[in-house]
mmCIF file of C-alpha atoms in Angstrom:
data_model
loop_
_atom_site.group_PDB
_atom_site.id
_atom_site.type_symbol
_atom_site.label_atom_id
_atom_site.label_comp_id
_atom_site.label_asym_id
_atom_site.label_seq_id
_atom_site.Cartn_x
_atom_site.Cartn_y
_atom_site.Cartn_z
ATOM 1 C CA UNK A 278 0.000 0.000 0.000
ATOM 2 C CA UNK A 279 1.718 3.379 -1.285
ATOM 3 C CA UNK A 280 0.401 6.432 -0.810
ATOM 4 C CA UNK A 281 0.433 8.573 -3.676
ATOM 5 C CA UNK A 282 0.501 12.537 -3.893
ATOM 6 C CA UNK A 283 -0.366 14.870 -6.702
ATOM 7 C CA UNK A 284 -1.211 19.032 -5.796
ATOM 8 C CA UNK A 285 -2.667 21.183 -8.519
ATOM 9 C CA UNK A 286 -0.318 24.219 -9.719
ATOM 10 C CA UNK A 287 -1.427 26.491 -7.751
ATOM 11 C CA UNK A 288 -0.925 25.258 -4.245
ATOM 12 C CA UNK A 289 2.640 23.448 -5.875
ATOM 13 C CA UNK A 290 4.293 20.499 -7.060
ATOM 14 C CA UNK A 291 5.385 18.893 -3.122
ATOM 15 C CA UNK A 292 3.611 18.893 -0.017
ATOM 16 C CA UNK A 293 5.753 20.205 3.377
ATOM 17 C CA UNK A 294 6.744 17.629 6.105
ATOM 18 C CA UNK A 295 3.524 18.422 8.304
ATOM 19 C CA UNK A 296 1.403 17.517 5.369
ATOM 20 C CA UNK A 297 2.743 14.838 4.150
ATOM 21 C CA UNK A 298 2.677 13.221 8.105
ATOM 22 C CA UNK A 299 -0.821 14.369 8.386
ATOM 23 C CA UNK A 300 -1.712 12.409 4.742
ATOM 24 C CA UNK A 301 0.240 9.189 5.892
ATOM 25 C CA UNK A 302 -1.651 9.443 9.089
ATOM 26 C CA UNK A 303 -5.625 9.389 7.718
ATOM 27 C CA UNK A 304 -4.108 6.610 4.762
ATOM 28 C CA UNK A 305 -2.468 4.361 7.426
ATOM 29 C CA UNK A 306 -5.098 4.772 10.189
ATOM 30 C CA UNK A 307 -2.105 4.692 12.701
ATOM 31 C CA UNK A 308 -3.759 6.229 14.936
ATOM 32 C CA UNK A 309 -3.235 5.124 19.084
ATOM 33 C CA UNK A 310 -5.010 5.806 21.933
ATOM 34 C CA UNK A 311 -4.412 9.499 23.321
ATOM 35 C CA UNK A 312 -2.422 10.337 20.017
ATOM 36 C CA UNK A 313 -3.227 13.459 18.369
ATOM 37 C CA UNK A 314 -3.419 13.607 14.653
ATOM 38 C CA UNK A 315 -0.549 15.495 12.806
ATOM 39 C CA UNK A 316 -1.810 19.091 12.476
ATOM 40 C CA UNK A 317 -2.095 20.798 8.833
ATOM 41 C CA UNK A 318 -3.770 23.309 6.939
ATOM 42 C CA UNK A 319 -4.552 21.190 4.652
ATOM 43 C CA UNK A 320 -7.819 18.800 4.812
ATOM 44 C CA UNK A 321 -6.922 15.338 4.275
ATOM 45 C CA UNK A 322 -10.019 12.386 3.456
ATOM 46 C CA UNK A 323 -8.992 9.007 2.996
ATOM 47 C CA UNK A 324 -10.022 7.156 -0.187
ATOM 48 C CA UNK A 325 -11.884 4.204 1.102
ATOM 49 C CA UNK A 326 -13.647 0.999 -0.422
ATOM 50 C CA UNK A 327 -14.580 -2.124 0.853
ATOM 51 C CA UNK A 328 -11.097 -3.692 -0.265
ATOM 52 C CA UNK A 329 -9.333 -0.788 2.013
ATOM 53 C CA UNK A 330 -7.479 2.648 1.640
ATOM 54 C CA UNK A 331 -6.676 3.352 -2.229
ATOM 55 C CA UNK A 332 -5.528 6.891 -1.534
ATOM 56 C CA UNK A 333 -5.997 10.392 0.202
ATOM 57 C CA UNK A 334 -7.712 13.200 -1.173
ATOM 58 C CA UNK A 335 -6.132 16.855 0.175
ATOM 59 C CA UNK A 336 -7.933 19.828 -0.191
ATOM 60 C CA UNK A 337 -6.645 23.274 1.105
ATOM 61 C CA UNK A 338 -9.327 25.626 2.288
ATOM 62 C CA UNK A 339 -7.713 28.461 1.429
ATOM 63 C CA UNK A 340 -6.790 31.437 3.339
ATOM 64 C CA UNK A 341 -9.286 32.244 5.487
ATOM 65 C CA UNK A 342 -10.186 28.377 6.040
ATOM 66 C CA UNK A 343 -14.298 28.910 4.816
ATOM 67 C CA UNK A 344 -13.860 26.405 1.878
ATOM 68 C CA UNK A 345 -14.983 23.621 4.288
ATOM 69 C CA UNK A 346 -16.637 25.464 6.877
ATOM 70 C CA UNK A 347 -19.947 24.379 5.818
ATOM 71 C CA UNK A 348 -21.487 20.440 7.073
ATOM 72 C CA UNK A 349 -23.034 20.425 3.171
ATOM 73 C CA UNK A 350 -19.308 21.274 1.366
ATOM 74 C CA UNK A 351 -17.553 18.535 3.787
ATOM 75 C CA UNK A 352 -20.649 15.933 2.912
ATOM 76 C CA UNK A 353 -20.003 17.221 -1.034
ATOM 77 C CA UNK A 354 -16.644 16.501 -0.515
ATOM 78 C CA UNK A 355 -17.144 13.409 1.093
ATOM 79 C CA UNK A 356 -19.017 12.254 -1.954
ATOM 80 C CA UNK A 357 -16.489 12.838 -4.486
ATOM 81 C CA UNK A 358 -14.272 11.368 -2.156
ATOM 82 C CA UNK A 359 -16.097 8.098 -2.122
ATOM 83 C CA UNK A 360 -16.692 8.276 -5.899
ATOM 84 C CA UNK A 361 -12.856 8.842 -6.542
ATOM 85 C CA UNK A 362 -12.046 5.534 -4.620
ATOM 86 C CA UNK A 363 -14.832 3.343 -6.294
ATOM 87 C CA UNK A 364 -13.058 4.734 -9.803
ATOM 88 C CA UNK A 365 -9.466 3.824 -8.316
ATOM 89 C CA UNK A 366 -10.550 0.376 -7.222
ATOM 90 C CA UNK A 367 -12.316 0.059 -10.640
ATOM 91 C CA UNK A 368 -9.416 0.667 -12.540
ATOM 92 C CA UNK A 369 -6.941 -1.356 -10.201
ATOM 93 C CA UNK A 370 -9.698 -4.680 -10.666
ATOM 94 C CA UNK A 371 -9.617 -4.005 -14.012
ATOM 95 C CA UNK A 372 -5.986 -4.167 -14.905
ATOM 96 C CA UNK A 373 -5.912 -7.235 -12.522
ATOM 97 C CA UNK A 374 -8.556 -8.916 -14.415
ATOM 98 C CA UNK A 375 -6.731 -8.031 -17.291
ATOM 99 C CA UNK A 376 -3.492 -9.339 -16.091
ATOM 100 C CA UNK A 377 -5.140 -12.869 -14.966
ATOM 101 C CA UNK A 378 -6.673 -13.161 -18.838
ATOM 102 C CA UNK A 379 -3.012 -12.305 -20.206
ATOM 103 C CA UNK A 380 -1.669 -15.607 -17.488
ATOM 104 C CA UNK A 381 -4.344 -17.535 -18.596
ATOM 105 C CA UNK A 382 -3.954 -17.274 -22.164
ATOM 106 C CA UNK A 383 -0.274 -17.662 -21.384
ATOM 107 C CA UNK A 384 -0.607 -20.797 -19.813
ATOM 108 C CA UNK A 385 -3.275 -22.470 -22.315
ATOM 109 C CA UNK A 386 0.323 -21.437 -25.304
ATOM 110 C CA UNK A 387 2.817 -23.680 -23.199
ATOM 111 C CA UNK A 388 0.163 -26.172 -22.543
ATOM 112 C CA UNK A 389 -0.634 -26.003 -26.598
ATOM 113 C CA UNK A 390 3.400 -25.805 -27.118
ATOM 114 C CA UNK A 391 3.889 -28.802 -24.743
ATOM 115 C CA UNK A 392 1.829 -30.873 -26.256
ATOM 116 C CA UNK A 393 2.603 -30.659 -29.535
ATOM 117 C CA UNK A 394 6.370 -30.777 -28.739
ATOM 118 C CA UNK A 395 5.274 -34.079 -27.032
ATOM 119 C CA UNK A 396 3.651 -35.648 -29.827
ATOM 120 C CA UNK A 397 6.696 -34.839 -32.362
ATOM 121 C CA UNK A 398 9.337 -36.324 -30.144
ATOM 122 C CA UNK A 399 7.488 -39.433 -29.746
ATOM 123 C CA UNK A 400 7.083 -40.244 -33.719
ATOM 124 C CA UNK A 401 10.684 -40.368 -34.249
ATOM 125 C CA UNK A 402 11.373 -42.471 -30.533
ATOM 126 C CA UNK A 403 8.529 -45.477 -32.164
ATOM 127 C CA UNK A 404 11.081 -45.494 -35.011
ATOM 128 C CA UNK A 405 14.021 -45.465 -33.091
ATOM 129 C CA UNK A 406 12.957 -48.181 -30.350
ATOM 130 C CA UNK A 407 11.730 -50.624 -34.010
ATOM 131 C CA UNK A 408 15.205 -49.848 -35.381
ATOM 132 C CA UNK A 409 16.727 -51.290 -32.289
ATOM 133 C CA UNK A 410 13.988 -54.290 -31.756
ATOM 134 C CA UNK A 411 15.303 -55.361 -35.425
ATOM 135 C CA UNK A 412 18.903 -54.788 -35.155
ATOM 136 C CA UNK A 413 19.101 -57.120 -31.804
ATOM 137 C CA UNK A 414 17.477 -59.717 -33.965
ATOM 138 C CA UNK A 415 20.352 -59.470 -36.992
ATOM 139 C CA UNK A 416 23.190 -60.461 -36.077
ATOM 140 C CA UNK A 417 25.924 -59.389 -38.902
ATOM 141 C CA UNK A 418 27.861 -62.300 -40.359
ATOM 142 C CA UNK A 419 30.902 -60.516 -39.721
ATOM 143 C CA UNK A 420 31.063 -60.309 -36.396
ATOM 144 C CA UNK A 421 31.571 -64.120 -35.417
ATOM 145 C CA UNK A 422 33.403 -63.360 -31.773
ATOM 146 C CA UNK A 423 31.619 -63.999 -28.115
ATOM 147 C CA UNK A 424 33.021 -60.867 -27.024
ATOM 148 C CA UNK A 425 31.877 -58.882 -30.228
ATOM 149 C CA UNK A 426 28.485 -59.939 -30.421
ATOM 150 C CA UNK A 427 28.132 -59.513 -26.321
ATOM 151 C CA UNK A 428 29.360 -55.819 -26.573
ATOM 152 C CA UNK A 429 27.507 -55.096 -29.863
ATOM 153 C CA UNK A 430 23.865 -56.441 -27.781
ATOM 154 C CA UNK A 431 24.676 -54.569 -24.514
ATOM 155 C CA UNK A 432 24.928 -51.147 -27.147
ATOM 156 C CA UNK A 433 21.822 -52.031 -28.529
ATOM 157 C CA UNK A 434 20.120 -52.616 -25.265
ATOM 158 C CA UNK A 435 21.334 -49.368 -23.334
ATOM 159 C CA UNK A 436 20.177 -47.269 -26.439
ATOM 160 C CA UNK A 437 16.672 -49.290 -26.353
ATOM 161 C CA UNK A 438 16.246 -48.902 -22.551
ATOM 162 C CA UNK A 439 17.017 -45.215 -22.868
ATOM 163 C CA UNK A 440 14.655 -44.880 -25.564
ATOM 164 C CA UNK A 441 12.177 -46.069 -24.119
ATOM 165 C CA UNK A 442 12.742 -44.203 -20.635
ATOM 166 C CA UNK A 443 12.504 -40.891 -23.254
ATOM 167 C CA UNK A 444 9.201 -42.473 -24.441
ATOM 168 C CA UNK A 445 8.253 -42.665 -20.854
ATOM 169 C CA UNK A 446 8.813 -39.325 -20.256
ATOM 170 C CA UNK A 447 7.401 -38.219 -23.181
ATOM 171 C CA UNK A 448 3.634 -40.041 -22.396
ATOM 172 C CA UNK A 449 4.033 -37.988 -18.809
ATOM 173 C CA UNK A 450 4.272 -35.069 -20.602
ATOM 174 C CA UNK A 451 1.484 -35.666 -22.684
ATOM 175 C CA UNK A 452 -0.765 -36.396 -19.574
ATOM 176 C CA UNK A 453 0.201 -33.370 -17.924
ATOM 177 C CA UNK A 454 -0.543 -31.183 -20.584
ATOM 178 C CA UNK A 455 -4.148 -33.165 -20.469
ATOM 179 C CA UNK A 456 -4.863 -32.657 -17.034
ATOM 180 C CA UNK A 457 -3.966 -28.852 -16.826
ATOM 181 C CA UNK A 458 -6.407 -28.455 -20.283
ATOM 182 C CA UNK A 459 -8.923 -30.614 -18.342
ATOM 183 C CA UNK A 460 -9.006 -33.209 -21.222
ATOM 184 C CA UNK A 461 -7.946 -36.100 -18.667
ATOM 185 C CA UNK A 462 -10.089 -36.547 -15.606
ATOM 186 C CA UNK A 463 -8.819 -38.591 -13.043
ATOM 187 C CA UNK A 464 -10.860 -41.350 -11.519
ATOM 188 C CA UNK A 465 -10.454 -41.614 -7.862
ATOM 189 C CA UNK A 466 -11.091 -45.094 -6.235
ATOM 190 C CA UNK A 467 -9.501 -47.118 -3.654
ATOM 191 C CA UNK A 468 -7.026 -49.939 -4.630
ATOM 192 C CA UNK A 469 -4.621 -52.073 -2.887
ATOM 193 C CA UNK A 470 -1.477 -50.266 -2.121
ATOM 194 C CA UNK A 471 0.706 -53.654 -2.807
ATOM 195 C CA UNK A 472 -0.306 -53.518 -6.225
ATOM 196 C CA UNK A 473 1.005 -50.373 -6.982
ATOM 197 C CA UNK A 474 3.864 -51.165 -4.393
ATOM 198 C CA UNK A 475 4.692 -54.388 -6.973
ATOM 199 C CA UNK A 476 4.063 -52.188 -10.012
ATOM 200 C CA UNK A 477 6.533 -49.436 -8.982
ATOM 201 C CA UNK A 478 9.028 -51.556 -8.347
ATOM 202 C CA UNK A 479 8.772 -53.988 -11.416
ATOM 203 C CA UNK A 480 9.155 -51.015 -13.334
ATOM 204 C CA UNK A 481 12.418 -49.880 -11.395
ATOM 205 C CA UNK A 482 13.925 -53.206 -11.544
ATOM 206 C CA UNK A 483 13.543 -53.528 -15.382
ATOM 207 C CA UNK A 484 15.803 -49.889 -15.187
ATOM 208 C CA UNK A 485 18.271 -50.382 -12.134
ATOM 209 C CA UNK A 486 18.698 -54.663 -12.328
ATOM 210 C CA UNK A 487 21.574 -53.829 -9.870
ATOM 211 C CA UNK A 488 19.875 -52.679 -7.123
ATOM 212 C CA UNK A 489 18.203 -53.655 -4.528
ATOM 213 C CA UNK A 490 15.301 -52.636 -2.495
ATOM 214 C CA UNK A 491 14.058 -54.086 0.386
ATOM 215 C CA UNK A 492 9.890 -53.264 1.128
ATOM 216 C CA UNK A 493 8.374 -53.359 4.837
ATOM 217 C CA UNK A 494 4.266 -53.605 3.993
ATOM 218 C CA UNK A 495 1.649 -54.950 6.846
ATOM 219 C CA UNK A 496 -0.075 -57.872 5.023
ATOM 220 C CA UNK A 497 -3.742 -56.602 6.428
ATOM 221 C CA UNK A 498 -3.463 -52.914 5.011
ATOM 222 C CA UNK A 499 -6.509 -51.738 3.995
ATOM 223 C CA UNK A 500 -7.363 -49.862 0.282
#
């Protein structure tokens, strides 16, 4: 919350010390028990809506203070006052609303962007991971040693796993760009937590053979 200033020409383009206190003080509401408000010539109304302070309104009375000496000019005032803030409060929802529509719109492009990004990377991984199914089916008839043919498999099978752990990675992607667009809906049900225990780590073993984990699960869990 800033508080803002603006004088007209003729009172000048700053505001003394006094005034400037006295304006903080009706923006702020800092007031405390048994404190007295700043003094100023000047006649400061806060800018009020329902969302809070939005800024001050000063008025100077002029010389011989009778600008405001009236309870009809201070209720006057008090209604431009109150019209000033709803027009300030308008204008700041306004640019927020418009701000929201420019970070939804920016969200619904990377969503669009992901997708499709998604869906070209996996056409050329099905190729790749069929180039590599056939390749560690043909053996060349040049390559006739143990130690060739073992080293020439364990290539192709590091560049298939990989591929397909890219292709994995890929289809998550691809769902999270359909559950942020709302296309995918998930269906929630209970299930046996072993299942998805067994799942998980079928999955891991097929990618990390050489290690080992070790599982601690009650046998009478329930879903």
């Amino acid at each position: 919350n800033n508080l803002y200033l603006a004088a007209d020409s003729e009172h000048g383009s700053s505001l003394d010390e006094t005034e400037l206190e006295s304006a903080r003080y009706i923006f702020q509401e800092t007031a405390r028990p048994g404190e007295a408000q700043p003094s100023s010539t000047m006649q400061f109304l806060a800018l009020r809506t329902s969302l809070g302070a939005v800024g001050v309104l000063g008025i100077d009375p002029g010389v011989d203070g009778q600008l405001l000496a009236s309870q009809t000019q201070r209720n006057l005032l008090q209604g431009f006052a109150n019209l000033a803030a709803l027009a300030i409060e308008r204008a700041r929802l306004a640019e927020q609303a418009e701000q929201a529509q420019v970070l939804k719109n920016t969200e619904r492009l990377q969503s669009a962007l992901l997708s499709s990004i998604s869906h070209e990377l996996r056409t050329p991984l099905v190729s790749i991971t069929g180039a590599l199914s056939t390749l560690a089916e043909i053996i060349p008839e040049n390559i006739r040693s143990p130690q060739e043919k073992a080293a020439r498999q364990e290539l192709i099978d590091t560049a298939y796993e990989e591929a397909q752990r890219m292709n994995l990675l890929v289809g998550n992607l691809l769902d999270m760009s359909r559950l942020e667009s709302g296309a995918l809906r998930l269906s929630l049900e209970p299930c046996d937590v072993q299942d998805l225990f067994g799942i998980t780590l079928e999955r891991f073993g097929e990618r990390n053979p050489q290690r080992v984990v070790r599982t601690s699960l009650d046998d009478d869990l329930p879903l």
